Short mmCIF file of C-alpha atoms and ligand atoms in Angstrom, two decimals:
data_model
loop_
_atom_site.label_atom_id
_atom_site.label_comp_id
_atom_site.label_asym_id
_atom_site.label_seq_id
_atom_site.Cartn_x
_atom_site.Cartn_y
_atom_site.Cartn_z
CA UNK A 1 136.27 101.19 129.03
CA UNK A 2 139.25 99.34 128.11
CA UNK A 3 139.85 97.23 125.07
CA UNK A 4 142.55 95.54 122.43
CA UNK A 5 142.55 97.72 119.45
CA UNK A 6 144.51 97.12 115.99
CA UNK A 7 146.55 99.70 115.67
CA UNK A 8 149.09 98.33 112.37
CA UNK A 9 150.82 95.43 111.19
CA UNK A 10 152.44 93.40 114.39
CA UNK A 11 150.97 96.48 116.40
CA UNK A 12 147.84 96.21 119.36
CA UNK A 13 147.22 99.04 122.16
CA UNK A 14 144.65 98.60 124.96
CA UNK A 15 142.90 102.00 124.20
CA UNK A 16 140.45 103.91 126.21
CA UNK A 17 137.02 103.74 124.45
CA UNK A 18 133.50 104.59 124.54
CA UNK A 19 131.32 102.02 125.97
CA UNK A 20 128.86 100.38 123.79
CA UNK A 21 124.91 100.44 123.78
CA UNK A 22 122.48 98.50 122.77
CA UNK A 23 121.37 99.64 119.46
CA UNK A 24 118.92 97.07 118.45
CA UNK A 25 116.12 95.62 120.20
CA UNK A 26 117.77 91.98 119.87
CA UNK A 27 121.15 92.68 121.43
CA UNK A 28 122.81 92.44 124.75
CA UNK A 29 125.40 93.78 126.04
CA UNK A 30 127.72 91.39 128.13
CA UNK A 31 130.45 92.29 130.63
CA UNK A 32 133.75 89.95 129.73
CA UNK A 33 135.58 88.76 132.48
CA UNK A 34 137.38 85.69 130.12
CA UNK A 35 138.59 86.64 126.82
CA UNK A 36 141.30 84.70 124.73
CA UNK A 37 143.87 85.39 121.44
CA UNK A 38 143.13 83.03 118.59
CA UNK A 39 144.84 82.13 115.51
CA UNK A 40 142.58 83.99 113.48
CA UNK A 41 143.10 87.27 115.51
CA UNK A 42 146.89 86.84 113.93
CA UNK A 43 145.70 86.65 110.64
CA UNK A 44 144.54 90.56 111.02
CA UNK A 45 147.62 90.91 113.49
CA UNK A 46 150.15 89.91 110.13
CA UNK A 47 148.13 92.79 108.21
CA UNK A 48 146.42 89.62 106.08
CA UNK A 49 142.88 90.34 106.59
CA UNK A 50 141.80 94.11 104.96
CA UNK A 51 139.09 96.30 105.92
CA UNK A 52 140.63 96.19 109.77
CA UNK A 53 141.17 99.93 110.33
CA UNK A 54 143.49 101.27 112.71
CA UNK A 55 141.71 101.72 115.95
CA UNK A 56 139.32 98.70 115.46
CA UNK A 57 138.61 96.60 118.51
CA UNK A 58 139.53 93.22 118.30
CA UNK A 59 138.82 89.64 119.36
CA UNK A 60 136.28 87.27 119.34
CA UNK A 61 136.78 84.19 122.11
CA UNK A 62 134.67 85.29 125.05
CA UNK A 63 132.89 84.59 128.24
CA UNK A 64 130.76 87.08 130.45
CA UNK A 65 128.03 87.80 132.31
CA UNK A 66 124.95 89.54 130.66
CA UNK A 67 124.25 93.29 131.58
CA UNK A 68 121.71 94.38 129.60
CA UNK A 69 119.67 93.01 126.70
CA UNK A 70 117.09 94.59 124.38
CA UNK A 71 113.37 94.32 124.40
CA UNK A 72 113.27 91.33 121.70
CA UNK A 73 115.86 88.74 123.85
CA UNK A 74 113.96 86.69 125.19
CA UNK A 75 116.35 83.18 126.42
CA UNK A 76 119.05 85.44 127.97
CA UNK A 77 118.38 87.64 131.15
CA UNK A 78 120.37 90.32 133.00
CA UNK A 79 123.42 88.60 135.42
CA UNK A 80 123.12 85.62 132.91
CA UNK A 81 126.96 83.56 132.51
CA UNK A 82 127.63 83.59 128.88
CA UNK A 83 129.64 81.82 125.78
CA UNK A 84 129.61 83.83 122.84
CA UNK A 85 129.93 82.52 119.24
CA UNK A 86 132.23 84.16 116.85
CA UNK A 87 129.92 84.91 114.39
CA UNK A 88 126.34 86.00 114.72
CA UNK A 89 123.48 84.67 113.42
CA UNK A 90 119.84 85.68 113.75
CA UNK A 91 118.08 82.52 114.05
CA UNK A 92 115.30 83.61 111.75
CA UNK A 93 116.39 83.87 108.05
CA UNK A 94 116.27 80.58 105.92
CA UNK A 95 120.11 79.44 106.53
CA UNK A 96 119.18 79.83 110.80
CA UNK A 97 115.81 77.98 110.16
CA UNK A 98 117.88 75.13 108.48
CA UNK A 99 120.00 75.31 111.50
CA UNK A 100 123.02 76.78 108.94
CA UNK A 101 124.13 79.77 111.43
CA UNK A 102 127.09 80.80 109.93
CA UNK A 103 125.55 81.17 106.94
CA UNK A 104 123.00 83.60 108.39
CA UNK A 105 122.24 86.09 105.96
CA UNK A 106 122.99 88.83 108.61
CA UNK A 107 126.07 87.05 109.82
CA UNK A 108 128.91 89.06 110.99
CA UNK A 109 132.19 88.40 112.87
CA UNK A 110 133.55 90.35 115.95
CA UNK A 111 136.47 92.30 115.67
CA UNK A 112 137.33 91.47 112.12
CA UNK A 113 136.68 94.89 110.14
CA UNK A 114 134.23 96.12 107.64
CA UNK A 115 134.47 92.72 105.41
CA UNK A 116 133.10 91.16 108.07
CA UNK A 117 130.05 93.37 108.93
CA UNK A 118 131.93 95.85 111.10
CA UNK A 119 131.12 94.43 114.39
CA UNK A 120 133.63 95.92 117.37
CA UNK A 121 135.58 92.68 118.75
CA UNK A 122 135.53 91.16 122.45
CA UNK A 123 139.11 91.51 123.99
CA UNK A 124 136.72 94.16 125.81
CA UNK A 125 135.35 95.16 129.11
CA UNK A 126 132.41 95.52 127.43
CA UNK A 127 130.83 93.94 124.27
CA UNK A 128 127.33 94.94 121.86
CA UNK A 129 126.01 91.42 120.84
CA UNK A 130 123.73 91.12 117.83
CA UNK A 131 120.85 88.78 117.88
CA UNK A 132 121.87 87.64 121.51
CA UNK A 133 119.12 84.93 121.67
CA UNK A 134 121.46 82.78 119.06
CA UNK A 135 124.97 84.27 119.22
CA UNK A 136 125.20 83.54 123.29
CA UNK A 137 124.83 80.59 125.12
CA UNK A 138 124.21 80.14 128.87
CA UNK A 139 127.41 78.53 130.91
CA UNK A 140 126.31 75.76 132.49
CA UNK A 141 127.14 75.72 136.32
CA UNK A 142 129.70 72.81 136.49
CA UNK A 143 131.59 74.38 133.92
CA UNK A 144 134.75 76.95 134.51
CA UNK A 145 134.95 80.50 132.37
CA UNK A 146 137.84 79.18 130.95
CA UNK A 147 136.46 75.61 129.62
CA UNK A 148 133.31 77.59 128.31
CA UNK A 149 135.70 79.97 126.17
CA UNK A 150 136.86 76.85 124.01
CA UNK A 151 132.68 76.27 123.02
CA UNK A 152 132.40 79.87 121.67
CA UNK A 153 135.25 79.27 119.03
CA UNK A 154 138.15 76.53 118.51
CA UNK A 155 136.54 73.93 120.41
CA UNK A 156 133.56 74.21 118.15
CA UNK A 157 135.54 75.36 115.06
CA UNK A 158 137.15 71.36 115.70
CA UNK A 159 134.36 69.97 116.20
CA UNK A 160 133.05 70.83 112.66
CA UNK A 161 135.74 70.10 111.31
CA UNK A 162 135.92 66.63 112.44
CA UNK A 163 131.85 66.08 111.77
CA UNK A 164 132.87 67.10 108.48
CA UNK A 165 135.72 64.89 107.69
CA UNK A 166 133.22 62.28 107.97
CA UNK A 167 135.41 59.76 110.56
CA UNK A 168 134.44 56.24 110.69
CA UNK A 169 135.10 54.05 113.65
CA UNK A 170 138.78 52.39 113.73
CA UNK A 171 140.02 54.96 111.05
CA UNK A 172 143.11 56.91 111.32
CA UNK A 173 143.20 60.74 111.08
CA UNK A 174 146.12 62.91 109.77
CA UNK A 175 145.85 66.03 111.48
CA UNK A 176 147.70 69.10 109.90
CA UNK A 177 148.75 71.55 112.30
CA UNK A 178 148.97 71.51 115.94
CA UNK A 179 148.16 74.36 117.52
CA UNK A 180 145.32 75.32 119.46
CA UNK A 181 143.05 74.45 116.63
CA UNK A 182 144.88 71.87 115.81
CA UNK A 183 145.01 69.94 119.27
CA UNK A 184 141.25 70.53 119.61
CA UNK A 185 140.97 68.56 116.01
CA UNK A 186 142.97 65.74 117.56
CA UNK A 187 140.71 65.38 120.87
CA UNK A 188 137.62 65.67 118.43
CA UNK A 189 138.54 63.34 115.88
CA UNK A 190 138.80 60.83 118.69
CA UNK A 191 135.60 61.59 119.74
CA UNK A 192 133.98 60.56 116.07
CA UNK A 193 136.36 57.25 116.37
CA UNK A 194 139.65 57.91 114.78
CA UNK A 195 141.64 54.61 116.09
CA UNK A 196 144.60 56.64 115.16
CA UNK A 197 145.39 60.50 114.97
CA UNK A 198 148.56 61.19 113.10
CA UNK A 199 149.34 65.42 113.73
CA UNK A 200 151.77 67.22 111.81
CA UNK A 201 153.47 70.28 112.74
CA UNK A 202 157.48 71.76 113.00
CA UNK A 203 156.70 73.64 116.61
CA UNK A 204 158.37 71.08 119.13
CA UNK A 205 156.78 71.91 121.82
CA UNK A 206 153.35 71.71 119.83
CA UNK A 207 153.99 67.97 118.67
CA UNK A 208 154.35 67.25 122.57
CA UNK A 209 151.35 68.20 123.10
CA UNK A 210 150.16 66.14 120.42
CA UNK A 211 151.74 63.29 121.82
CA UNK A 212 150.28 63.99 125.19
CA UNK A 213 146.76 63.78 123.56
CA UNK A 214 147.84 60.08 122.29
CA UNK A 215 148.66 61.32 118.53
CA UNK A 216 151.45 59.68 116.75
CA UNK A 217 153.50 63.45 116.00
CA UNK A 218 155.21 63.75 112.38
CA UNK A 219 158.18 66.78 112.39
CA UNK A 220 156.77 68.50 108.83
CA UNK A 221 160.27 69.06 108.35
CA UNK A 222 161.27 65.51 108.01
CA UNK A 223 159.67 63.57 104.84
CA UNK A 224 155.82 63.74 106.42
CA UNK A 225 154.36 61.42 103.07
CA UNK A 226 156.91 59.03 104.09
CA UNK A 227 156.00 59.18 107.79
CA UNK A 228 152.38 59.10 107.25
CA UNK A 229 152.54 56.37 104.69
CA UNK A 230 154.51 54.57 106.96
CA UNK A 231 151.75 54.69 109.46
CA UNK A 232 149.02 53.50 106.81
CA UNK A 233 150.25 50.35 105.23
CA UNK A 234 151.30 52.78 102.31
CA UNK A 235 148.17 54.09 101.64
CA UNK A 236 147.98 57.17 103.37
CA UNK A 237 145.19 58.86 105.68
CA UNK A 238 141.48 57.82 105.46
CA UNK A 239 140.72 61.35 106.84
CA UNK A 240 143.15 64.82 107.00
CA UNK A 241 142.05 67.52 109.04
CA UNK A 242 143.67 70.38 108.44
CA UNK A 243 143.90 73.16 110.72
CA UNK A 244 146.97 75.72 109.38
CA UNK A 245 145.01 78.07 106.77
CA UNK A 246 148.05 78.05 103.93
CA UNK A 247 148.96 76.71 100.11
CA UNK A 248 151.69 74.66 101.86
CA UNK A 249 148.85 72.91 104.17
CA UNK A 250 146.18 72.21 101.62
CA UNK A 251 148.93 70.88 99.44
CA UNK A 252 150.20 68.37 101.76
CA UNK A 253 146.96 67.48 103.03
CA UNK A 254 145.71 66.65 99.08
CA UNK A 255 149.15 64.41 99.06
CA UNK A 256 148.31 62.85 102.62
CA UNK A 257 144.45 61.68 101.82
CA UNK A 258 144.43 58.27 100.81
CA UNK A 259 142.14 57.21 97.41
CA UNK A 260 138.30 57.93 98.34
CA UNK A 261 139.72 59.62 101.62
CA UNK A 262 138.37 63.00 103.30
CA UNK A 263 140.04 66.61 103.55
CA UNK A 264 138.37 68.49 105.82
CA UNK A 265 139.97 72.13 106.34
CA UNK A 266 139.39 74.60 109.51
CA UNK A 267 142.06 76.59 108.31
CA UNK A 268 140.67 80.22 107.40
CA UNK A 269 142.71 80.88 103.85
CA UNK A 270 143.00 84.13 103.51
CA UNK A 271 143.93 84.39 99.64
CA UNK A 272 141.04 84.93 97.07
CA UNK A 273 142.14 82.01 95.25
CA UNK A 274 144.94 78.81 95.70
CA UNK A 275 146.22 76.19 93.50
CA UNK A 276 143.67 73.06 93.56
CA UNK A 277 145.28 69.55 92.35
CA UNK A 278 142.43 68.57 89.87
CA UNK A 279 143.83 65.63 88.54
CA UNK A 280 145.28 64.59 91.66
CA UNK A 281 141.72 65.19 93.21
CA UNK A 282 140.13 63.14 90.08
CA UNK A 283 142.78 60.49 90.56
CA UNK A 284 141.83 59.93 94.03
CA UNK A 285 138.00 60.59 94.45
CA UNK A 286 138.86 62.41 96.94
CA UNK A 287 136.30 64.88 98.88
CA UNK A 288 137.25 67.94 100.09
CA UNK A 289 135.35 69.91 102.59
CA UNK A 290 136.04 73.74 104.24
CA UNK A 291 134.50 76.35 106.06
CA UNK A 292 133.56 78.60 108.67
CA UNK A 293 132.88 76.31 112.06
CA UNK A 294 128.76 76.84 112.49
CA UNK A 295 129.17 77.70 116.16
CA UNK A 296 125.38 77.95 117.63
CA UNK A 297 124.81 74.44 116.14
CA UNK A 298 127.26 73.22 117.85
CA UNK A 299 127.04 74.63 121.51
CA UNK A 300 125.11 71.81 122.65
CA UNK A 301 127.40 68.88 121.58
CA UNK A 302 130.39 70.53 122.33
CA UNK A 303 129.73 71.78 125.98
CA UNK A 304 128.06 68.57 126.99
CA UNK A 305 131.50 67.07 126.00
CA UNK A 306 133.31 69.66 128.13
CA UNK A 307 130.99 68.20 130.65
CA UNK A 308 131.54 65.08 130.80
CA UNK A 309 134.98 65.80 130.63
CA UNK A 310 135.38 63.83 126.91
CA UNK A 311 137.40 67.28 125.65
CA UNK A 312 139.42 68.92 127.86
CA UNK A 313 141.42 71.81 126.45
CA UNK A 314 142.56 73.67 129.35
CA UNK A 315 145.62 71.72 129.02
CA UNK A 316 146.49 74.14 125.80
CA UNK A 317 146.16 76.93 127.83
CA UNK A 318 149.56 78.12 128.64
CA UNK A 319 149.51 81.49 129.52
CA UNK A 320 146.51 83.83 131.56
CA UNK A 321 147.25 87.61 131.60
CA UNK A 322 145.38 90.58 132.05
CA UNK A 323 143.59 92.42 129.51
CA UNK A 324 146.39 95.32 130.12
CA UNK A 325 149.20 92.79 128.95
CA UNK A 326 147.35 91.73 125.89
CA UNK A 327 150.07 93.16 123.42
CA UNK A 328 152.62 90.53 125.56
CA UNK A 329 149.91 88.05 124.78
CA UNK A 330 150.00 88.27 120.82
CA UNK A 331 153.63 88.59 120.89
CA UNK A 332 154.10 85.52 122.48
CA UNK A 333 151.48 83.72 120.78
CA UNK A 334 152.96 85.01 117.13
CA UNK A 335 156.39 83.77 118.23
CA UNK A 336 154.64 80.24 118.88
CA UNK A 337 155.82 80.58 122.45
CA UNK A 338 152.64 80.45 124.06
CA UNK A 339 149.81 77.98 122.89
CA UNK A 340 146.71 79.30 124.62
CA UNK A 341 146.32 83.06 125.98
CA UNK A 342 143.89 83.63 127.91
CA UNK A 343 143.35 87.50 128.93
CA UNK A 344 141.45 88.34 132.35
CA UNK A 345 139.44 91.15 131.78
P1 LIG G 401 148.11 78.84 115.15
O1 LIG G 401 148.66 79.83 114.19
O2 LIG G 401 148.56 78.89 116.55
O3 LIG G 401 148.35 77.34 114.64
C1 LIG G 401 148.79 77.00 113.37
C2 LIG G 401 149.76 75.84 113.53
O4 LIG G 401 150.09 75.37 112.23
C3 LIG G 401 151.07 76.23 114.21
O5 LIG G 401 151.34 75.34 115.29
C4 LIG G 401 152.11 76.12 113.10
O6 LIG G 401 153.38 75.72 113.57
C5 LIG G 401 151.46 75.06 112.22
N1 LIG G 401 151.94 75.07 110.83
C6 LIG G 401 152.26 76.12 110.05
N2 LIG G 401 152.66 75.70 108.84
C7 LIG G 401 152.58 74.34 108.85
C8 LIG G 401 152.87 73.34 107.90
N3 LIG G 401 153.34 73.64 106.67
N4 LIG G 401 152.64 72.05 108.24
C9 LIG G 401 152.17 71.73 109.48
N5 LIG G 401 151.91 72.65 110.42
C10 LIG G 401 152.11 73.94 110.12
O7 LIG G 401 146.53 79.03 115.06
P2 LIG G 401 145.23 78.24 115.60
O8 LIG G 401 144.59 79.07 116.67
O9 LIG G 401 145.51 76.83 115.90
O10 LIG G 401 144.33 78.37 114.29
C11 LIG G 401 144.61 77.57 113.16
C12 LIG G 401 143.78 78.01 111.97
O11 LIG G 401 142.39 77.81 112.24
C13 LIG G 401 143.94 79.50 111.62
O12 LIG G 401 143.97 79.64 110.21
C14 LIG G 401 142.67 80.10 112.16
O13 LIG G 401 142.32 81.29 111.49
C15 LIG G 401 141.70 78.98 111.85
N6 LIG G 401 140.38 79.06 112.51
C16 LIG G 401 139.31 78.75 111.76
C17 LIG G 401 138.04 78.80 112.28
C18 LIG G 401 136.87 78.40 111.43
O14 LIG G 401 135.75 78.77 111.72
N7 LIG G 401 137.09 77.60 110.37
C19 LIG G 401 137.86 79.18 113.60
C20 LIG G 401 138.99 79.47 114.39
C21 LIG G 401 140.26 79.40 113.84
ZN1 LIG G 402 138.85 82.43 116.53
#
């Protein structure tokens, strides 16, 4: 079968490859037809993440239909239409009972390397699922491949982030970063009842969007304190989501929160260890939340929203290519050319 492998830094190859089996009595195996590049798949694409061997199979955003599951899967059948999580989670250990998936003691991630459990990636034809019964989702009719791909990852991923930034009603919302993460953040934070979503970014084309989504956009280049100040009656934001992954990011966003104000990050850092602003923190009493989006726990909410069309973020996606063209895909996407990629398999 084909499928996106890693081959080096700035370097993917659709490779021929063995097709995978199920191996455990709780997996499936699903057939993709709707995969997708996400800002995370860059991080291993810069040569940031290690433990990603040459030859690894990539990718995590995907939507198929179920071909085959083991004799323990018991809420997905055979020609099934499937979201998958990025992570896995078994559903049985304590964190799963508590309803903490990504903390699932046998957690892994697709397509991120041997830190990560090892677990081949989903820019595939075909992919092994562990623990199907948690890690997939059925597709509701009404929805579209592409809408359910947003549930599985970034859509999700936003969603947690917002929950987490603890939003009350009539507040406004600095959002750091807009890309596709970033722009889901903005349509979520609406959704817990941000009056006002502020997004910063330096990608033109990016802020538009924001714009489009009814966020006030801030140029990071140009004085963004001052801007977002501006906006606050000097106080700065009661909530900053941040959705970038870097020092300069969870800098600004400690200098954006207002006193007794929220930082929720998405961002995945990569770096053991960054600067924290103790006193500045102390100062503030402010409250600083990060983390891996717990996907399963939030299928529900987030493709109910989808439904009833309160998130839509097919409007991010700006390019659809075929599996084949995939290298295209991250070159575009690492240029900040493209927004979305979706990849056809
Ligand atoms: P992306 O790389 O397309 O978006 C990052 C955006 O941040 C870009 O638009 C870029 O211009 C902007 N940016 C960079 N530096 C900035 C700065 N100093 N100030 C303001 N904006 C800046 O990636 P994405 O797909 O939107 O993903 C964003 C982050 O979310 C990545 O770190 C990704 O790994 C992470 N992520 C986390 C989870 C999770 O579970 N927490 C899940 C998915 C993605
Ligand atoms: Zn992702």
């Amino acid at each position: 079968m084909k499928a996106v492998t890693f081959t080096g830094t700035r370097q993917v190859r659709v490779a021929d490859v063995a097709e995978p089996k199920v191996q455990e009595p709780h997996e499936a195996i699903v057939r993709i037809n709707t995969a997708a590049i996400c800002g995370s798949d860059l991080h291993l694409y810069h040569g940031r993440l290690t433990g990603v061997e040459p030859g690894t199979i990539i990718g995590h955003e995907y939507v198929g239909i179920v071909e085959e599951v083991g004799s323990q899967v018991s809420s997905i059948r055979p020609g099934d239409r499937v979201v998958g999580s990025f992570h896995t989670a078994c559903g049985h250990c304590w964190y799963c009972r508590q309803k903490l998936y990504s903390q699932c003691v046998h957690c892994c991630l697709f397509g991120c390397g041997t830190r990560f459990g090892n677990l081949p990636g989903t820019q595939a034809e075909l992919a092994r699922i562990p623990h199907a019964d948690f890690t997939l989702h059925p597709v509701p009719d009404d929805l579209s491949d592409e809408q359910a791909l947003f549930a599985g990852d970034i859509l999700s991923t936003a969603y947690f982030c917002a929950e987490r930034g603890n939003i009350q009603p009539g507040d406004t919302v600095a959002v750091v970063g807009c890309g596709p993460v970033g722009l889901c953040v903005i349509q979520c934070a609406k959704v817990f009842g941000a009056a006002r979503v502020i997004a910063l970014d330096m990608v033109p084309a990016r802020l538009q969007m924001a714009k489009d989504l009814g966020a006030d956009p801030v140029d990071v280049g140009e004085n963004p304190i001052k801007a977002v100040k501006a906006l606050t009656g000097n106080r700065g934001a009661d909530v900053v989501l941040e959705a970038v992954g870097s020092e300069a990011t969870l800098k600004l966003a400690f200098q954006l929160a207002r006193g007794f104000g929220t930082i929720s990050a998405a961002g995945v850092f990569t770096e053991e260890a960054l600067p924290f602003p103790a006193g500045r923190s102390f100062a503030k009493d402010l409250t600083l939340r990060v983390g891996m989006a717990n996907v399963p726990a939030q299928f529900h909410a987030v493709l109910e929203l989808l439904r009833a069309g309160r998130i839509d973020p097919t409007m991010l996606i700006t390019h659809t290519l075929s599996l084949n063209e995939a290298p295209y895909g991250y070159d575009l996407f690492d240029r900040k050319e493209a927004v979305k990629v979706i990849l056809k398999v």
